[in-house]
Amino acid sequence: MRRLAPLLALLAALIARPVAAQAPVWDDVDLELVLLADASGSIDFQELRFQRQGYADAMADPLVISAIRDGAHGRIAVTYVEWADAASQHVVVDWMLVGSAEDAALFGDRLMAPPREAFGRNAIGAALMKGVEMIASNHHEGFRKVIDFSGDSANNWNGPSIAAGRQAALDAGITINGLAILCLVCATGRADGYDLEAAFRDRIIGGPGAFVVTADGSEAFANAVRRKLILEISGLEPPSRHAAR
């Protein structure tokens, strides 16, 4: 019994010692992708649902799944955020790993379920900063980090400037790609008197391999989203600036 006393004392000390906080587990992925979708006042409820469905369908497309599987890790980390006013950015789907058709289906289910919570006038600079924050605070480590920004305007009515949001992303090593929405299910485009694609190219996108694609109708939107995801996941660029028209 005397021989056991020191051992028992040591065990008691180990048990009493506070357990050190475990370091977060980092998931290695080929891409960290923030999908920043327009939910400002110019996007009605029908169009918002249409956008969500377009991204859900695109993520589950066999060509997109194939592009994911062809990566070194065979999976990406993705989150979907709807943006509007500077104080109104809603995380619809929080970070999740997508590496299979089952994962993509789950992403779609999570995307279509929540109600709309983002409202207000355009705050593109704040939206870009939200994308930077989402990448900086996750527990994933990707070869590439991309903010996929979509919108039907390049105007910034409140919050930080577009230039400030763009620079924050570039300083963090994040590429910003753009989807310029000329029209979804509306009768006319919304780019009032200016070239929306050119405005995206000149003011919003940036970083290695950054590009803009456009959508001017429901079918074009679905095709543009699918094509853009394949390009982003594969780390490629469209062959021309009008490739997705």
Tab-separated table of C-alpha atoms in Angstrom:
chain	number	residue	atom	x	y	z
A	1	MET	CA	0.000	0.000	0.000
A	2	ARG	CA	2.882	2.355	0.785
A	3	ARG	CA	4.310	1.739	-2.670
A	4	LEU	CA	0.998	2.667	-4.255
A	5	ALA	CA	0.706	5.955	-2.365
A	6	PRO	CA	3.071	7.967	-4.635
A	7	LEU	CA	1.363	6.606	-7.732
A	8	LEU	CA	-2.073	7.436	-6.382
A	9	ALA	CA	-0.903	10.953	-5.540
A	10	LEU	CA	0.434	11.408	-9.078
A	11	LEU	CA	-2.830	10.210	-10.594
A	12	ALA	CA	-4.782	12.567	-8.355
A	13	ALA	CA	-2.610	15.481	-9.466
A	14	LEU	CA	-3.124	14.640	-13.135
A	15	ILE	CA	-6.865	14.388	-12.695
A	16	ALA	CA	-6.980	17.725	-10.872
A	17	ARG	CA	-4.889	19.486	-13.531
A	18	PRO	CA	-7.114	21.574	-15.825
A	19	VAL	CA	-7.419	20.180	-19.329
A	20	ALA	CA	-5.802	22.471	-21.888
A	21	ALA	CA	-8.136	23.814	-24.549
A	22	GLN	CA	-7.872	21.782	-27.706
A	23	ALA	CA	-6.658	23.579	-30.784
A	24	PRO	CA	-9.272	23.802	-33.558
A	25	VAL	CA	-9.182	21.075	-36.164
A	26	TRP	CA	-8.395	22.551	-39.568
A	27	ASP	CA	-9.838	20.884	-42.660
A	28	ASP	CA	-7.591	20.985	-45.725
A	29	VAL	CA	-9.633	21.792	-48.830
A	30	ASP	CA	-8.944	22.814	-52.392
A	31	LEU	CA	-11.049	25.977	-52.156
A	32	GLU	CA	-12.655	28.210	-49.536
A	33	LEU	CA	-15.625	29.718	-51.362
A	34	VAL	CA	-17.956	32.455	-50.111
A	35	LEU	CA	-21.073	32.805	-52.254
A	36	LEU	CA	-22.221	36.417	-51.735
A	37	ALA	CA	-25.718	36.704	-53.216
A	38	ASP	CA	-27.656	39.929	-53.769
A	39	ALA	CA	-30.702	40.308	-51.492
A	40	SER	CA	-31.014	44.095	-51.718
A	41	GLY	CA	-34.250	45.947	-52.394
A	42	SER	CA	-34.111	45.365	-56.150
A	43	ILE	CA	-34.329	41.599	-55.630
A	44	ASP	CA	-37.896	40.506	-54.862
A	45	PHE	CA	-38.847	37.295	-53.062
A	46	GLN	CA	-39.418	35.375	-56.295
A	47	GLU	CA	-36.003	36.355	-57.613
A	48	LEU	CA	-34.332	35.563	-54.305
A	49	ARG	CA	-35.786	32.038	-54.385
A	50	PHE	CA	-34.738	31.744	-58.012
A	51	GLN	CA	-31.165	32.683	-57.116
A	52	ARG	CA	-31.041	30.130	-54.314
A	53	GLN	CA	-32.443	27.414	-56.564
A	54	GLY	CA	-29.882	28.282	-59.229
A	55	TYR	CA	-26.991	27.822	-56.814
A	56	ALA	CA	-28.504	24.653	-55.315
A	57	ASP	CA	-28.916	23.110	-58.779
A	58	ALA	CA	-25.476	24.216	-59.922
A	59	MET	CA	-23.721	22.762	-56.875
A	60	ALA	CA	-25.388	19.396	-57.529
A	61	ASP	CA	-24.537	19.391	-61.245
A	62	PRO	CA	-22.404	16.344	-62.185
A	63	LEU	CA	-19.833	18.584	-63.892
A	64	VAL	CA	-19.432	20.641	-60.705
A	65	ILE	CA	-19.112	17.486	-58.582
A	66	SER	CA	-16.521	16.168	-61.035
A	67	ALA	CA	-14.539	19.413	-60.795
A	68	ILE	CA	-14.565	19.120	-56.997
A	69	ARG	CA	-13.410	15.507	-57.020
A	70	ASP	CA	-10.592	16.316	-59.435
A	71	GLY	CA	-8.946	18.543	-56.818
A	72	ALA	CA	-6.006	17.436	-54.697
A	73	HIS	CA	-8.247	17.002	-51.639
A	74	GLY	CA	-11.434	16.248	-53.545
A	75	ARG	CA	-13.516	18.664	-51.489
A	76	ILE	CA	-14.219	22.348	-51.037
A	77	ALA	CA	-15.541	24.457	-48.164
A	78	VAL	CA	-18.485	26.678	-49.094
A	79	THR	CA	-20.819	29.152	-47.409
A	80	TYR	CA	-23.776	31.116	-48.814
A	81	VAL	CA	-24.390	34.669	-47.591
A	82	GLU	CA	-27.134	37.054	-48.733
A	83	TRP	CA	-26.207	40.719	-48.590
A	84	ALA	CA	-28.148	43.973	-48.642
A	85	ASP	CA	-27.747	46.948	-46.276
A	86	ALA	CA	-24.469	47.518	-44.424
A	87	ALA	CA	-26.066	46.079	-41.277
A	88	SER	CA	-27.892	43.283	-43.096
A	89	GLN	CA	-25.847	40.295	-44.218
A	90	HIS	CA	-27.420	36.920	-43.513
A	91	VAL	CA	-25.510	33.616	-43.465
A	92	VAL	CA	-28.019	31.298	-45.125
A	93	VAL	CA	-25.712	28.253	-45.215
A	94	ASP	CA	-22.773	28.268	-42.818
A	95	TRP	CA	-19.461	26.709	-43.781
A	96	MET	CA	-19.768	23.105	-44.893
A	97	LEU	CA	-17.628	20.638	-46.793
A	98	VAL	CA	-18.755	19.512	-50.237
A	99	GLY	CA	-16.990	16.552	-51.793
A	100	SER	CA	-19.792	14.356	-53.101
A	101	ALA	CA	-23.242	14.422	-54.654
A	102	GLU	CA	-24.702	13.753	-51.205
A	103	ASP	CA	-22.902	16.786	-49.778
A	104	ALA	CA	-24.155	18.927	-52.661
A	105	ALA	CA	-27.734	17.758	-52.068
A	106	LEU	CA	-27.416	18.658	-48.393
A	107	PHE	CA	-26.112	22.106	-49.365
A	108	GLY	CA	-29.176	22.588	-51.547
A	109	ASP	CA	-31.551	21.527	-48.777
A	110	ARG	CA	-29.930	23.943	-46.333
A	111	LEU	CA	-29.997	26.730	-48.898
A	112	MET	CA	-33.687	26.498	-49.759
A	113	ALA	CA	-35.057	26.157	-46.223
A	114	PRO	CA	-34.331	29.430	-44.328
A	115	PRO	CA	-36.510	32.545	-44.693
A	116	ARG	CA	-35.189	35.782	-46.137
A	117	GLU	CA	-33.448	37.921	-43.520
A	118	ALA	CA	-31.358	40.391	-45.541
A	119	PHE	CA	-33.027	43.670	-46.543
A	120	GLY	CA	-32.088	47.195	-47.543
A	121	ARG	CA	-30.154	49.168	-50.128
A	122	ASN	CA	-26.858	48.153	-51.671
A	123	ALA	CA	-23.817	48.010	-49.401
A	124	ILE	CA	-21.282	46.235	-51.583
A	125	GLY	CA	-18.242	47.308	-49.554
A	126	ALA	CA	-19.794	45.873	-46.381
A	127	ALA	CA	-20.711	42.682	-48.236
A	128	LEU	CA	-17.122	42.176	-49.409
A	129	MET	CA	-15.854	42.749	-45.875
A	130	LYS	CA	-18.349	40.161	-44.635
A	131	GLY	CA	-16.858	37.706	-47.115
A	132	VAL	CA	-13.359	38.449	-45.825
A	133	GLU	CA	-14.569	37.936	-42.251
A	134	MET	CA	-16.167	34.588	-43.160
A	135	ILE	CA	-12.901	33.300	-44.612
A	136	ALA	CA	-10.757	34.644	-41.774
A	137	SER	CA	-12.909	33.038	-39.073
A	138	ASN	CA	-13.487	29.537	-40.455
A	139	HIS	CA	-11.619	26.333	-39.610
A	140	HIS	CA	-10.677	25.426	-43.162
A	141	GLU	CA	-7.427	25.862	-45.056
A	142	GLY	CA	-7.702	25.987	-48.820
A	143	PHE	CA	-5.190	26.267	-51.636
A	144	ARG	CA	-7.333	29.131	-52.908
A	145	LYS	CA	-9.756	31.550	-51.259
A	146	VAL	CA	-12.520	33.101	-53.357
A	147	ILE	CA	-15.410	35.487	-52.808
A	148	ASP	CA	-18.061	34.870	-55.459
A	149	PHE	CA	-19.989	38.167	-55.583
A	150	SER	CA	-23.300	38.480	-57.419
A	151	GLY	CA	-25.444	41.569	-57.848
A	152	ASP	CA	-27.641	43.554	-60.224
A	153	SER	CA	-25.917	46.882	-59.536
A	154	ALA	CA	-22.480	48.298	-58.814
A	155	ASN	CA	-23.842	51.120	-56.648
A	156	ASN	CA	-22.869	51.452	-52.997
A	157	TRP	CA	-25.414	53.412	-50.952
A	158	ASN	CA	-24.140	52.970	-47.401
A	159	GLY	CA	-21.362	51.454	-45.312
A	160	PRO	CA	-17.697	51.096	-46.320
A	161	SER	CA	-16.735	51.920	-49.881
A	162	ILE	CA	-16.391	49.238	-52.513
A	163	ALA	CA	-12.699	50.123	-52.790
A	164	ALA	CA	-12.214	49.497	-49.063
A	165	GLY	CA	-13.975	46.134	-49.175
A	166	ARG	CA	-12.095	45.092	-52.296
A	167	GLN	CA	-8.737	46.072	-50.784
A	168	ALA	CA	-9.490	44.152	-47.593
A	169	ALA	CA	-10.008	41.021	-49.680
A	170	LEU	CA	-6.882	41.551	-51.752
A	171	ASP	CA	-4.793	42.181	-48.634
A	172	ALA	CA	-6.012	38.837	-47.270
A	173	GLY	CA	-5.013	36.981	-50.452
A	174	ILE	CA	-8.629	36.474	-51.529
A	175	THR	CA	-9.771	36.574	-55.153
A	176	ILE	CA	-13.105	38.258	-55.926
A	177	ASN	CA	-15.065	36.986	-58.918
A	178	GLY	CA	-18.316	38.552	-60.108
A	179	LEU	CA	-21.683	37.519	-61.492
A	180	ALA	CA	-23.335	40.578	-63.025
A	181	ILE	CA	-27.108	40.015	-63.042
A	182	LEU	CA	-28.620	41.968	-65.921
A	183	CYS	CA	-31.994	40.327	-65.419
A	184	LEU	CA	-33.459	37.269	-63.689
A	185	VAL	CA	-37.181	36.915	-64.274
A	186	CYS	CA	-37.824	40.571	-65.059
A	187	ALA	CA	-38.845	42.062	-68.394
A	188	THR	CA	-35.932	44.490	-68.668
A	189	GLY	CA	-32.386	44.664	-67.396
A	190	ARG	CA	-31.535	46.776	-64.381
A	191	ALA	CA	-28.217	48.332	-65.403
A	192	ASP	CA	-29.489	51.887	-65.770
A	193	GLY	CA	-27.405	53.592	-68.388
A	194	TYR	CA	-24.104	51.826	-67.777
A	195	ASP	CA	-22.283	48.612	-68.587
A	196	LEU	CA	-22.756	46.491	-65.449
A	197	GLU	CA	-20.168	43.919	-66.494
A	198	ALA	CA	-17.569	46.651	-67.053
A	199	ALA	CA	-18.431	48.216	-63.685
A	200	PHE	CA	-17.901	44.872	-61.958
A	201	ARG	CA	-14.627	44.390	-63.786
A	202	ASP	CA	-13.337	47.873	-62.996
A	203	ARG	CA	-14.592	48.341	-59.436
A	204	ILE	CA	-15.330	45.016	-57.739
A	205	ILE	CA	-13.382	41.974	-58.908
A	206	GLY	CA	-9.698	41.488	-58.150
A	207	GLY	CA	-6.959	39.040	-57.337
A	208	PRO	CA	-5.245	36.276	-59.338
A	209	GLY	CA	-7.432	35.005	-62.175
A	210	ALA	CA	-10.419	37.206	-61.260
A	211	PHE	CA	-13.242	37.260	-63.792
A	212	VAL	CA	-16.830	38.398	-64.405
A	213	VAL	CA	-19.655	36.441	-65.984
A	214	THR	CA	-23.081	37.855	-66.807
A	215	ALA	CA	-26.674	36.598	-66.708
A	216	ASP	CA	-29.534	38.269	-68.569
A	217	GLY	CA	-32.378	35.822	-68.000
A	218	SER	CA	-33.420	32.720	-66.091
A	219	GLU	CA	-31.679	30.184	-68.324
A	220	ALA	CA	-28.578	32.352	-68.632
A	221	PHE	CA	-28.432	32.714	-64.848
A	222	ALA	CA	-28.490	28.955	-64.259
A	223	ASN	CA	-25.823	28.378	-66.896
A	224	ALA	CA	-23.668	31.252	-65.610
A	225	VAL	CA	-23.733	29.971	-62.022
A	226	ARG	CA	-22.806	26.439	-63.088
A	227	ARG	CA	-20.020	27.628	-65.369
A	228	LYS	CA	-18.678	30.040	-62.760
A	229	LEU	CA	-18.545	27.332	-60.082
A	230	ILE	CA	-16.655	24.992	-62.395
A	231	LEU	CA	-14.132	27.717	-63.230
A	232	GLU	CA	-13.663	28.680	-59.579
A	233	ILE	CA	-13.337	25.111	-58.344
A	234	SER	CA	-10.901	24.214	-61.120
A	235	GLY	CA	-8.890	27.434	-60.753
A	236	LEU	CA	-9.482	28.328	-64.398
A	237	GLU	CA	-10.573	31.475	-66.218
A	238	PRO	CA	-13.227	31.859	-68.957
A	239	PRO	CA	-11.732	32.008	-72.443
A	240	SER	CA	-13.202	35.478	-72.963
A	241	ARG	CA	-14.976	38.144	-70.942
A	242	HIS	CA	-18.273	37.264	-72.646
A	243	ALA	CA	-17.932	33.499	-72.176
A	244	ALA	CA	-21.022	33.109	-69.985
A	245	ARG	CA	-23.412	35.445	-71.799
